[in-house]
CSV table of C-alpha atoms and ligand atoms in Angstrom, one decimal:
chain,number,residue,atom,x,y,z
A,28,MET,CA,36.6,-5.3,-45.8
A,29,ALA,CA,35.1,-2.2,-43.8
A,30,LYS,CA,37.0,1.1,-44.0
A,31,ASN,CA,39.0,2.3,-40.9
A,32,ASN,CA,36.5,5.1,-40.1
A,33,GLN,CA,33.6,3.0,-40.4
A,34,SER,CA,31.8,1.9,-37.1
A,35,VAL,CA,31.8,-2.2,-36.5
A,36,GLN,CA,28.5,-3.7,-36.4
A,37,ALA,CA,27.3,-6.7,-34.1
A,38,ILE,CA,27.4,-10.2,-35.8
A,39,ARG,CA,24.1,-10.8,-37.7
A,40,GLY,CA,21.9,-12.7,-35.6
A,41,MET,CA,23.3,-11.5,-32.3
A,42,HIS,CA,21.7,-9.1,-30.3
A,43,ASP,CA,22.4,-6.2,-27.7
A,44,ILE,CA,19.9,-6.3,-24.7
A,45,LEU,CA,19.6,-2.6,-24.5
A,46,PRO,CA,18.8,-0.7,-21.0
A,47,GLU,CA,15.3,0.0,-21.9
A,48,GLN,CA,14.9,-3.7,-22.7
A,49,SER,CA,16.6,-5.1,-19.4
A,50,PRO,CA,13.9,-4.7,-16.8
A,51,ARG,CA,11.7,-7.2,-18.5
A,52,TRP,CA,14.8,-9.6,-18.6
A,53,GLN,CA,15.4,-9.2,-15.3
A,54,TYR,CA,11.5,-9.6,-14.3
A,55,ALA,CA,11.8,-12.7,-16.2
A,56,GLU,CA,15.0,-13.9,-14.6
A,57,SER,CA,13.5,-13.0,-11.1
A,58,ILE,CA,10.3,-15.5,-11.8
A,59,ILE,CA,12.8,-18.1,-13.1
A,60,ARG,CA,14.8,-18.2,-9.8
A,61,GLU,CA,11.7,-17.7,-7.8
A,62,VAL,CA,10.1,-21.1,-9.6
A,63,MET,CA,13.5,-22.9,-9.5
A,64,SER,CA,13.8,-22.3,-5.8
A,65,SER,CA,10.5,-23.3,-4.8
A,66,TYR,CA,10.9,-26.7,-6.3
A,67,CYS,CA,14.7,-27.1,-5.0
A,68,TYR,CA,16.5,-26.7,-8.0
A,69,GLN,CA,19.9,-25.9,-7.7
A,70,GLU,CA,22.0,-23.6,-10.4
A,71,ILE,CA,24.6,-24.8,-12.0
A,72,ARG,CA,27.2,-22.2,-13.9
A,73,LEU,CA,28.8,-23.9,-16.9
A,74,PRO,CA,31.6,-22.9,-19.6
A,75,MET,CA,30.2,-21.3,-23.0
A,76,VAL,CA,32.7,-23.3,-24.9
A,77,GLU,CA,33.3,-27.3,-25.0
A,78,ARG,CA,35.3,-29.6,-26.9
A,79,THR,CA,33.5,-30.2,-30.2
A,80,GLU,CA,33.5,-33.9,-29.9
A,81,LEU,CA,31.4,-33.7,-26.7
A,82,PHE,CA,28.5,-32.0,-29.1
A,83,LYS,CA,29.2,-34.8,-31.7
A,84,ARG,CA,28.6,-37.9,-29.2
A,85,SER,CA,26.1,-36.4,-27.5
A,86,ILE,CA,23.7,-34.4,-30.0
A,87,GLY,CA,24.3,-36.9,-32.6
A,88,GLU,CA,26.2,-36.5,-35.9
A,89,VAL,CA,23.0,-36.4,-38.0
A,90,THR,CA,21.1,-33.7,-36.6
A,91,ASP,CA,20.7,-30.0,-37.6
A,92,ILE,CA,22.9,-28.7,-34.9
A,93,VAL,CA,25.8,-30.6,-35.7
A,94,GLU,CA,25.4,-31.1,-39.2
A,95,LYS,CA,25.0,-27.1,-40.0
A,96,GLU,CA,24.5,-24.9,-37.0
A,97,MET,CA,27.4,-24.9,-34.7
A,98,TYR,CA,30.2,-22.3,-34.4
A,99,THR,CA,33.4,-24.4,-34.5
A,100,PHE,CA,37.0,-23.2,-34.3
A,101,ASP,CA,40.5,-24.4,-33.5
A,102,ASP,CA,42.1,-22.8,-30.5
A,103,ARG,CA,45.7,-21.9,-30.6
A,104,ASN,CA,46.8,-25.5,-29.4
A,105,SER,CA,44.7,-26.8,-32.2
A,106,ASP,CA,42.1,-28.2,-30.1
A,107,SER,CA,38.4,-28.2,-32.1
A,108,LEU,CA,36.1,-26.3,-29.7
A,109,THR,CA,32.5,-25.2,-30.2
A,110,LEU,CA,30.7,-22.4,-28.7
A,111,ARG,CA,27.7,-24.5,-26.8
A,112,PRO,CA,24.6,-24.7,-29.2
A,113,GLU,CA,22.7,-26.1,-25.9
A,114,GLY,CA,23.7,-26.9,-22.5
A,115,THR,CA,22.6,-30.7,-22.1
A,116,ALA,CA,25.7,-32.0,-22.9
A,117,GLY,CA,27.8,-29.6,-21.1
A,118,CYS,CA,26.0,-30.0,-17.7
A,119,LEU,CA,26.4,-34.0,-18.0
A,120,ARG,CA,29.8,-33.7,-18.7
A,121,ALA,CA,30.4,-31.2,-15.8
A,122,CYS,CA,28.2,-33.5,-13.6
A,123,LEU,CA,30.4,-36.7,-14.8
A,124,GLU,CA,33.7,-34.9,-14.4
A,125,HIS,CA,33.0,-34.0,-10.9
A,126,GLY,CA,31.7,-37.2,-9.7
A,127,LEU,CA,28.2,-35.9,-9.0
A,128,LEU,CA,26.5,-38.8,-10.3
A,129,HIS,CA,27.1,-41.5,-8.1
A,130,ASN,CA,24.5,-42.8,-6.3
A,131,GLN,CA,23.0,-39.2,-6.3
A,132,VAL,CA,19.7,-37.5,-7.2
A,133,HIS,CA,20.3,-33.8,-8.9
A,134,ARG,CA,17.8,-31.4,-10.1
A,135,LEU,CA,19.8,-28.6,-11.8
A,136,TRP,CA,19.3,-25.2,-13.7
A,137,TYR,CA,21.2,-23.2,-15.8
A,138,TYR,CA,20.9,-19.9,-17.7
A,139,GLY,CA,22.7,-18.0,-20.4
A,140,PRO,CA,23.5,-18.0,-24.2
A,141,MET,CA,23.4,-20.5,-26.8
A,142,PHE,CA,25.1,-19.8,-30.5
A,143,ARG,CA,23.8,-22.0,-33.6
A,144,TYR,CA,24.7,-20.7,-36.9
A,145,GLU,CA,21.2,-20.3,-38.2
A,146,ARG,CA,19.1,-18.1,-40.7
A,147,PRO,CA,18.0,-15.2,-38.4
A,148,GLN,CA,14.4,-14.3,-38.0
A,149,LYS,CA,11.9,-13.3,-35.6
A,150,GLY,CA,12.4,-16.1,-32.5
A,151,ARG,CA,15.2,-17.3,-34.2
A,152,TYR,CA,19.0,-15.9,-33.6
A,153,ARG,CA,22.8,-17.0,-33.8
A,154,GLN,CA,23.0,-16.1,-29.9
A,155,PHE,CA,19.9,-16.4,-28.0
A,156,TYR,CA,19.4,-17.4,-24.2
A,157,GLN,CA,17.9,-20.5,-22.7
A,158,LEU,CA,16.9,-21.6,-19.5
A,159,GLY,CA,17.9,-25.1,-19.1
A,160,VAL,CA,16.9,-27.7,-16.3
A,161,GLU,CA,18.3,-31.1,-16.1
A,162,THR,CA,17.8,-34.0,-13.5
A,163,TYR,CA,19.4,-37.0,-12.7
A,164,GLY,CA,18.9,-40.4,-10.9
A,165,MET,CA,15.2,-40.5,-11.2
A,166,PRO,CA,13.9,-43.3,-13.6
A,167,GLY,CA,10.0,-43.1,-13.0
A,168,PRO,CA,7.6,-40.9,-14.7
A,169,ASP,CA,7.0,-38.8,-11.7
A,170,ILE,CA,9.8,-36.4,-12.5
A,171,ASP,CA,8.8,-36.0,-15.9
A,172,ALA,CA,5.5,-35.1,-14.6
A,173,GLU,CA,7.5,-32.7,-12.0
A,174,LEU,CA,9.1,-30.8,-14.9
A,175,ILE,CA,5.8,-30.2,-16.8
A,176,LEU,CA,4.2,-28.6,-13.6
A,177,LEU,CA,7.0,-26.7,-13.0
A,178,THR,CA,6.8,-24.9,-16.5
A,179,ASP,CA,2.9,-24.8,-15.9
A,180,ARG,CA,3.6,-22.8,-12.7
A,181,MET,CA,6.0,-20.7,-14.8
A,182,TRP,CA,3.7,-19.7,-17.4
A,183,LYS,CA,1.1,-19.0,-14.5
A,184,LYS,CA,3.1,-16.5,-12.9
A,185,PHE,CA,4.2,-15.1,-16.1
A,186,ALA,CA,0.1,-14.9,-16.9
A,187,ILE,CA,0.8,-16.7,-20.4
A,188,ARG,CA,-0.6,-19.9,-19.5
A,189,ASP,CA,-3.8,-19.6,-22.1
A,190,LYS,CA,-1.2,-18.7,-24.8
A,191,LEU,CA,0.6,-22.3,-24.8
A,192,ARG,CA,-0.4,-25.7,-25.2
A,193,LEU,CA,1.5,-28.8,-24.0
A,194,GLU,CA,2.1,-31.7,-26.7
A,195,ILE,CA,3.8,-34.9,-25.4
A,196,ASN,CA,5.0,-38.1,-27.2
A,197,THR,CA,7.2,-41.1,-26.3
A,198,LEU,CA,10.0,-42.5,-28.2
A,199,GLY,CA,10.4,-45.6,-26.6
A,200,SER,CA,13.5,-47.1,-25.6
A,201,THR,CA,16.7,-47.3,-27.8
A,202,GLU,CA,15.9,-50.9,-29.1
A,203,GLU,CA,12.5,-50.0,-29.6
A,204,ARG,CA,13.3,-46.6,-31.7
A,205,LEU,CA,15.6,-49.3,-33.7
A,206,LEU,CA,12.8,-51.6,-34.5
A,207,TYR,CA,10.6,-48.8,-35.5
A,208,ARG,CA,13.3,-47.3,-37.7
A,209,GLU,CA,13.1,-50.5,-39.7
A,210,LYS,CA,9.2,-50.3,-39.9
A,211,LEU,CA,10.1,-46.6,-41.1
A,212,LEU,CA,12.9,-47.1,-43.2
A,213,THR,CA,10.5,-49.9,-45.1
A,214,TYR,CA,7.8,-47.6,-45.4
A,215,PHE,CA,9.7,-44.5,-46.9
A,216,LYS,CA,11.4,-46.9,-49.3
A,217,GLN,CA,7.7,-47.7,-50.8
A,218,HIS,CA,7.4,-44.0,-51.5
A,219,LEU,CA,11.1,-42.8,-52.7
A,220,ALA,CA,9.5,-40.6,-55.3
A,221,LEU,CA,7.4,-38.7,-52.9
A,222,LEU,CA,10.8,-37.7,-50.6
A,223,ASP,CA,12.2,-34.2,-50.8
A,224,ALA,CA,16.0,-34.3,-50.9
A,225,ASP,CA,16.4,-33.6,-47.1
A,226,SER,CA,14.6,-36.7,-46.4
A,227,LEU,CA,16.3,-38.6,-48.9
A,228,SER,CA,19.4,-37.9,-47.3
A,229,ARG,CA,18.3,-38.6,-43.7
A,230,LEU,CA,16.9,-42.0,-45.2
A,231,GLU,CA,19.6,-44.2,-44.1
A,232,THR,CA,21.2,-42.0,-41.5
A,233,ASN,CA,18.0,-41.1,-39.3
A,234,PRO,CA,14.7,-41.8,-40.6
A,235,LEU,CA,12.8,-40.5,-37.5
A,236,ARG,CA,14.0,-37.2,-38.2
A,237,ILE,CA,11.8,-37.1,-41.7
A,238,LEU,CA,9.1,-37.2,-39.1
A,239,ASP,CA,10.2,-33.6,-38.1
A,240,SER,CA,10.1,-32.4,-41.5
A,241,LYS,CA,8.4,-28.9,-42.1
A,242,ASN,CA,7.8,-29.5,-45.9
A,243,LYS,CA,3.9,-29.1,-46.4
A,244,GLU,CA,3.8,-31.6,-49.4
A,245,MET,CA,5.6,-34.4,-47.0
A,246,GLN,CA,2.8,-34.1,-44.3
A,247,SER,CA,0.1,-36.7,-46.1
A,248,LEU,CA,2.7,-39.4,-46.1
A,249,ILE,CA,4.4,-38.5,-42.9
A,250,LYS,CA,0.7,-38.8,-41.6
A,251,ASP,CA,0.4,-42.5,-43.0
A,252,ALA,CA,3.5,-44.1,-41.7
A,253,PRO,CA,3.9,-46.1,-39.2
A,254,GLU,CA,3.5,-44.9,-35.3
A,255,LEU,CA,6.1,-45.5,-32.9
A,256,MET,CA,3.5,-46.3,-30.3
A,257,ASP,CA,2.8,-49.5,-31.8
A,258,SER,CA,6.3,-50.8,-31.4
A,259,LEU,CA,6.6,-50.2,-27.8
A,260,GLY,CA,7.5,-52.8,-25.3
A,261,GLU,CA,5.6,-52.9,-21.8
A,262,ASP,CA,8.2,-50.9,-19.7
A,263,SER,CA,8.0,-47.9,-21.9
A,264,ARG,CA,4.1,-48.2,-22.6
A,265,GLN,CA,3.6,-48.4,-18.9
A,266,HIS,CA,6.0,-45.1,-18.5
A,267,PHE,CA,3.9,-42.8,-21.0
A,268,GLN,CA,0.6,-44.4,-19.3
A,269,THR,CA,1.5,-43.5,-15.8
A,270,LEU,CA,2.9,-39.8,-16.7
A,271,THR,CA,-0.5,-39.1,-18.5
A,272,ASP,CA,-2.7,-40.2,-15.9
A,273,THR,CA,-0.5,-38.2,-13.4
A,274,LEU,CA,-1.1,-35.0,-15.7
A,275,ASP,CA,-4.5,-35.9,-16.1
A,276,GLN,CA,-5.0,-36.2,-12.2
A,277,LEU,CA,-3.2,-32.9,-11.7
A,278,GLY,CA,-5.5,-31.1,-14.1
A,279,ILE,CA,-2.9,-30.4,-16.9
A,280,SER,CA,-4.1,-30.6,-20.4
A,281,TYR,CA,-1.8,-31.8,-23.0
A,282,GLU,CA,-2.2,-33.5,-26.8
A,283,ILE,CA,-0.3,-36.7,-27.6
A,284,ASN,CA,1.3,-35.9,-30.8
A,285,THR,CA,2.9,-39.3,-32.0
A,286,ARG,CA,4.9,-36.9,-34.7
A,287,LEU,CA,7.0,-35.3,-31.8
A,288,VAL,CA,10.4,-36.7,-32.6
A,289,ARG,CA,12.7,-33.4,-31.3
A,290,GLY,CA,15.8,-32.5,-33.1
A,291,LEU,CA,18.4,-34.6,-31.0
A,292,ASP,CA,19.1,-37.9,-31.0
A,293,TYR,CA,19.5,-38.3,-27.6
A,294,TYR,CA,16.0,-38.5,-26.0
A,295,ALA,CA,14.1,-41.7,-25.2
A,296,LYS,CA,10.8,-42.5,-23.6
A,297,THR,CA,8.9,-38.9,-22.7
A,298,VAL,CA,9.4,-35.8,-25.3
A,299,PHE,CA,7.2,-32.6,-24.5
A,300,GLU,CA,7.0,-29.3,-26.1
A,301,TRP,CA,5.2,-26.1,-25.2
A,302,VAL,CA,3.9,-24.5,-28.1
A,303,THR,CA,2.2,-21.1,-28.9
A,304,ASN,CA,0.4,-20.0,-32.1
A,305,ASP,CA,1.4,-16.6,-31.5
A,306,LEU,CA,4.8,-16.5,-32.8
A,307,GLY,CA,4.4,-17.9,-36.3
A,308,ALA,CA,6.7,-20.6,-37.3
A,309,GLN,CA,9.0,-20.3,-34.1
A,310,GLY,CA,6.3,-21.6,-32.2
A,311,THR,CA,7.9,-23.8,-29.5
A,312,VAL,CA,9.0,-21.8,-26.5
A,313,CYS,CA,10.0,-24.6,-24.3
A,314,ALA,CA,11.1,-28.3,-25.1
A,315,GLY,CA,12.5,-31.5,-23.6
A,316,GLY,CA,12.5,-34.7,-22.5
A,317,ARG,CA,14.0,-38.0,-21.3
A,318,TYR,CA,17.6,-39.0,-22.2
A,319,ASP,CA,18.6,-42.1,-20.1
A,320,GLY,CA,21.0,-43.3,-22.6
A,321,LEU,CA,23.1,-40.2,-22.8
A,322,VAL,CA,25.0,-40.8,-19.4
A,323,GLU,CA,26.3,-44.1,-20.6
A,324,GLN,CA,27.1,-42.3,-24.1
A,325,LEU,CA,29.4,-39.6,-22.6
A,326,GLY,CA,31.1,-42.4,-20.6
A,327,GLY,CA,29.3,-42.5,-17.5
A,328,LYS,CA,27.5,-45.7,-15.7
A,329,ALA,CA,24.0,-46.2,-16.7
A,330,ASN,CA,21.9,-43.5,-15.2
A,331,HIS,CA,18.5,-41.5,-15.4
A,332,ALA,CA,18.1,-37.9,-17.2
A,333,VAL,CA,15.2,-35.8,-18.0
A,334,GLY,CA,15.1,-32.0,-18.8
A,335,PHE,CA,14.1,-29.3,-20.9
A,336,ALA,CA,15.2,-26.0,-22.1
A,337,MET,CA,13.2,-22.7,-22.8
A,338,GLY,CA,13.9,-19.8,-25.3
A,339,MET,CA,14.1,-16.7,-23.4
A,340,GLU,CA,13.8,-14.4,-26.5
A,341,ARG,CA,10.5,-16.4,-27.4
A,342,LEU,CA,9.1,-15.9,-23.9
A,343,LEU,CA,10.1,-12.1,-23.9
A,344,LEU,CA,8.3,-11.9,-27.3
A,345,LEU,CA,5.2,-13.5,-25.9
A,346,LEU,CA,5.3,-11.3,-22.8
A,347,GLU,CA,5.7,-8.2,-25.0
A,348,GLN,CA,2.8,-8.9,-27.3
A,349,LEU,CA,0.8,-9.2,-23.9
A,350,ASP,CA,2.2,-6.3,-22.5
A,351,SER,CA,2.0,-8.2,-19.4
A,352,ILE,CA,5.4,-7.2,-17.5
A,353,ALA,CA,4.7,-3.8,-15.2
A,354,VAL,CA,8.3,-2.2,-15.8
A,355,GLN,CA,8.8,-0.4,-12.6
A,356,ASN,CA,10.0,3.0,-12.1
A,357,THR,CA,14.1,2.6,-12.3
A,358,VAL,CA,14.7,5.9,-10.3
A,359,ASP,CA,12.8,7.3,-7.2
A,360,VAL,CA,14.9,10.2,-6.4
A,361,TYR,CA,16.7,12.8,-8.8
A,362,MET,CA,19.3,15.1,-7.1
A,363,ILE,CA,19.9,18.4,-8.5
A,364,ARG,CA,23.0,20.0,-7.6
A,365,ILE,CA,24.1,23.8,-8.3
A,366,GLY,CA,27.3,25.0,-7.5
A,367,VAL,CA,30.6,23.8,-6.3
A,368,ALA,CA,29.7,23.7,-2.7
A,369,ALA,CA,26.7,21.7,-3.5
A,370,GLU,CA,28.1,19.4,-6.0
A,371,LYS,CA,30.8,18.6,-3.4
A,372,GLU,CA,28.0,17.9,-0.6
A,373,GLY,CA,25.7,16.1,-2.5
A,374,LEU,CA,27.8,13.0,-2.9
A,375,ARG,CA,28.5,12.8,0.3
A,376,LEU,CA,24.7,13.6,1.0
A,377,ALA,CA,23.6,11.0,-1.7
A,378,GLU,CA,25.4,8.2,0.3
A,379,LYS,CA,23.9,9.4,3.7
A,380,ILE,CA,20.4,8.7,1.7
A,381,ARG,CA,21.2,5.3,0.6
A,382,ASN,CA,22.5,4.3,3.6
A,383,GLU,CA,19.4,5.1,5.3
A,384,VAL,CA,16.8,4.6,3.2
A,385,ASN,CA,16.2,0.9,2.8
A,386,GLY,CA,16.2,0.0,-1.5
A,387,ILE,CA,15.8,3.5,-2.4
A,388,LYS,CA,17.1,4.5,-6.1
A,389,LEU,CA,18.5,7.7,-5.9
A,390,GLN,CA,20.1,9.3,-8.9
A,391,VAL,CA,22.6,12.2,-8.6
A,392,ASN,CA,23.1,14.5,-11.6
A,393,CYS,CA,26.6,14.5,-12.7
A,394,ALA,CA,26.9,16.3,-15.8
A,395,ALA,CA,26.4,19.9,-14.1
A,396,GLY,CA,24.0,22.2,-16.0
A,397,SER,CA,21.7,24.9,-15.5
A,398,PHE,CA,18.7,24.7,-12.6
A,399,LYS,CA,16.5,24.1,-15.6
A,400,SER,CA,18.2,21.7,-17.5
A,401,GLN,CA,18.7,19.1,-14.6
A,402,PHE,CA,14.9,19.6,-13.6
A,403,LYS,CA,14.1,18.4,-17.5
A,404,LYS,CA,16.5,15.7,-16.3
A,405,ALA,CA,15.1,14.6,-13.3
A,406,ASP,CA,11.4,14.9,-14.9
A,407,LYS,CA,12.3,12.4,-17.7
A,408,SER,CA,14.0,10.3,-15.2
A,409,GLY,CA,10.4,9.1,-14.0
A,410,ALA,CA,11.3,10.0,-10.4
A,411,ALA,CA,8.9,10.8,-8.0
A,412,TYR,CA,10.5,13.6,-6.3
A,413,ALA,CA,13.9,15.9,-7.1
A,414,ILE,CA,16.3,16.8,-4.1
A,415,VAL,CA,17.5,20.3,-4.8
A,416,LEU,CA,20.7,21.2,-3.2
A,417,ALA,CA,21.9,24.9,-4.5
A,418,GLU,CA,23.5,27.8,-2.8
A,419,ASP,CA,20.7,28.8,-0.3
A,420,GLU,CA,19.9,25.2,1.0
A,421,MET,CA,23.6,24.9,1.5
A,422,ALA,CA,23.5,28.0,3.8
A,423,ARG,CA,20.7,26.9,5.8
A,424,ALA,CA,22.0,23.2,5.8
A,425,GLU,CA,18.8,22.3,4.3
A,426,VAL,CA,17.6,20.4,1.3
A,427,SER,CA,14.4,21.0,-1.0
A,428,ILE,CA,12.2,18.0,-1.7
A,429,LYS,CA,10.2,18.9,-4.6
A,430,PRO,CA,7.4,16.3,-6.0
A,431,LEU,CA,7.5,15.6,-9.7
A,432,ARG,CA,4.2,13.8,-9.9
A,433,SER,CA,1.9,15.7,-7.7
A,434,ASN,CA,0.6,19.5,-7.3
A,435,ASP,CA,2.1,19.0,-3.7
A,436,GLU,CA,4.1,22.1,-2.4
A,437,GLN,CA,8.1,21.6,-2.4
A,438,ILE,CA,8.9,21.3,1.4
A,439,ASN,CA,12.6,23.0,2.6
A,440,VAL,CA,13.8,21.0,5.3
A,441,SER,CA,16.8,19.6,7.4
A,442,ILE,CA,18.6,16.8,6.2
A,443,GLU,CA,17.1,14.3,8.9
A,444,THR,CA,14.0,15.4,8.0
A,445,ALA,CA,14.4,14.7,4.3
A,446,ILE,CA,15.4,11.4,5.3
A,447,GLN,CA,12.7,10.6,7.4
A,448,PHE,CA,10.2,12.0,4.7
A,449,LEU,CA,11.8,9.6,2.1
A,450,LYS,CA,12.1,6.8,4.2
A,451,GLU,CA,8.0,7.0,4.5
A,452,SER,CA,7.4,8.3,0.9
A,453,ILE,CA,9.3,5.7,-0.8
B,519,ATP,P1,13.4,-25.2,-33.3
B,519,ATP,O1,12.8,-26.1,-33.8
B,519,ATP,O2,12.6,-23.9,-33.1
B,519,ATP,O3,14.3,-24.9,-34.3
B,519,ATP,P2,14.8,-26.7,-31.7
B,519,ATP,O4,14.3,-28.2,-31.3
B,519,ATP,O5,16.0,-26.5,-32.3
B,519,ATP,O6,13.9,-25.6,-31.7
B,519,ATP,P3,15.8,-26.9,-28.9
B,519,ATP,O7,17.1,-27.5,-29.3
B,519,ATP,O8,15.1,-28.0,-28.2
B,519,ATP,O9,15.2,-26.0,-30.2
B,519,ATP,O10,15.9,-25.8,-28.1
B,519,ATP,C1,14.9,-25.2,-26.9
B,519,ATP,C2,14.2,-24.1,-27.0
B,519,ATP,O11,15.3,-23.2,-27.2
B,519,ATP,C3,13.5,-23.9,-28.3
B,519,ATP,O12,12.2,-24.5,-28.0
B,519,ATP,C4,13.5,-22.4,-28.4
B,519,ATP,O13,12.6,-21.7,-27.5
B,519,ATP,C5,15.0,-22.0,-28.2
B,519,ATP,N1,15.7,-21.8,-29.4
B,519,ATP,C6,16.2,-22.7,-30.3
B,519,ATP,N2,16.9,-22.2,-31.3
B,519,ATP,C7,16.8,-21.1,-31.0
B,519,ATP,C8,17.4,-20.0,-31.8
B,519,ATP,N3,18.1,-19.9,-33.0
B,519,ATP,N4,16.8,-18.6,-31.3
B,519,ATP,C9,16.5,-18.4,-30.4
B,519,ATP,N5,15.5,-19.6,-29.7
B,519,ATP,C10,16.2,-20.7,-29.8
B,520,MG,MG1,16.7,-25.8,-34.2
């Protein structure tokens, strides 16, 4: 137990985003909004807590997330609740609950924190932010391609397109996967001695997940396993073929990775990941796919759904490495106030300036202090100009404007002239 006089620390794996970091986040968020609106995707805002059952029924009982990563607790009513580990299930729950899926097409996005009890390391946290995109009601591979185009456009806007490669695969329909499951089971049973403990426990419950194993010693066994492509029916084969043809036509390069199965049970047909080599083991920045079956699984009428989720921290790590964000000044003008009269008049004047100079970022010195110390703060703020309001200025109903980033002379002018000057200079 921490002693009472010790400060309380944040929870392991849950990070504060400090003021000096937030311009990067805001920049990334503004690009996301811009891209989403250019494809006419609508924002949906969802609760961060859902009934535990929702995740068990959607993500699947035998997945990393449900088996060991969820923050689950009983509320005061003894209902089992879970901090959302991902957004797909909650988004679909909301759309079903509000009847949004009856003969309608939707393109939605959401943004916010997700929670998973994982071992914290670079690019892997217990609270992390995701951009999630979900589309409903569209059966063809054109919407799969649109999601890939949209992500491709985001990478270009962030100037990280050459850092990411696209991997795609198809998981076929539920029936085809069952058929494949049998083939895999037979294969792995012939090599029981080569399976690690994790894989042995997956054998009966979810043998496809063995293909996702990161254990190096299992790789050659996995390499020789039967491929799902060979169990595909005509419909799935055609869907995948059209998708790859479309990507070819659009000039979007990709690799077909037949071992890409994704960690969640609900995917079928298209799956894809955008991967980088620059973030060590946490290389997947964005991942998604088609999950037509989930709508029925959660109690809706059979429908179509495709989506993806992007990890914001991994995106930000990439952007930081490239130093590709020009962080803007947060202060344009810093107001120095000397004396009681100036302190009073200053706040009023600052309001007038904010009213009249569109978009100006004006910081007023609020902790008093000598001219010298206020001036130091003005300089440190990064402001282009200091506005000085002291007894002299007050007596003449003027202000002084002092350029902080050039050798230009200080000017002493009327308030109207100062406003005109700032309008032209900021
Ligand atoms: P991984 O294989 O890295 O564990 P995942 O398959 O569990 O990823 P998804 O559930 O598909 O990941 O989530 C989509 C994206 O969210 C990931 O590609 C990643 O960028 C991000 N992400 C997932 N888990 C974390 C985490 N614990 N910390 C930070 N970002 C995460
Ligand atoms: Mg994971």
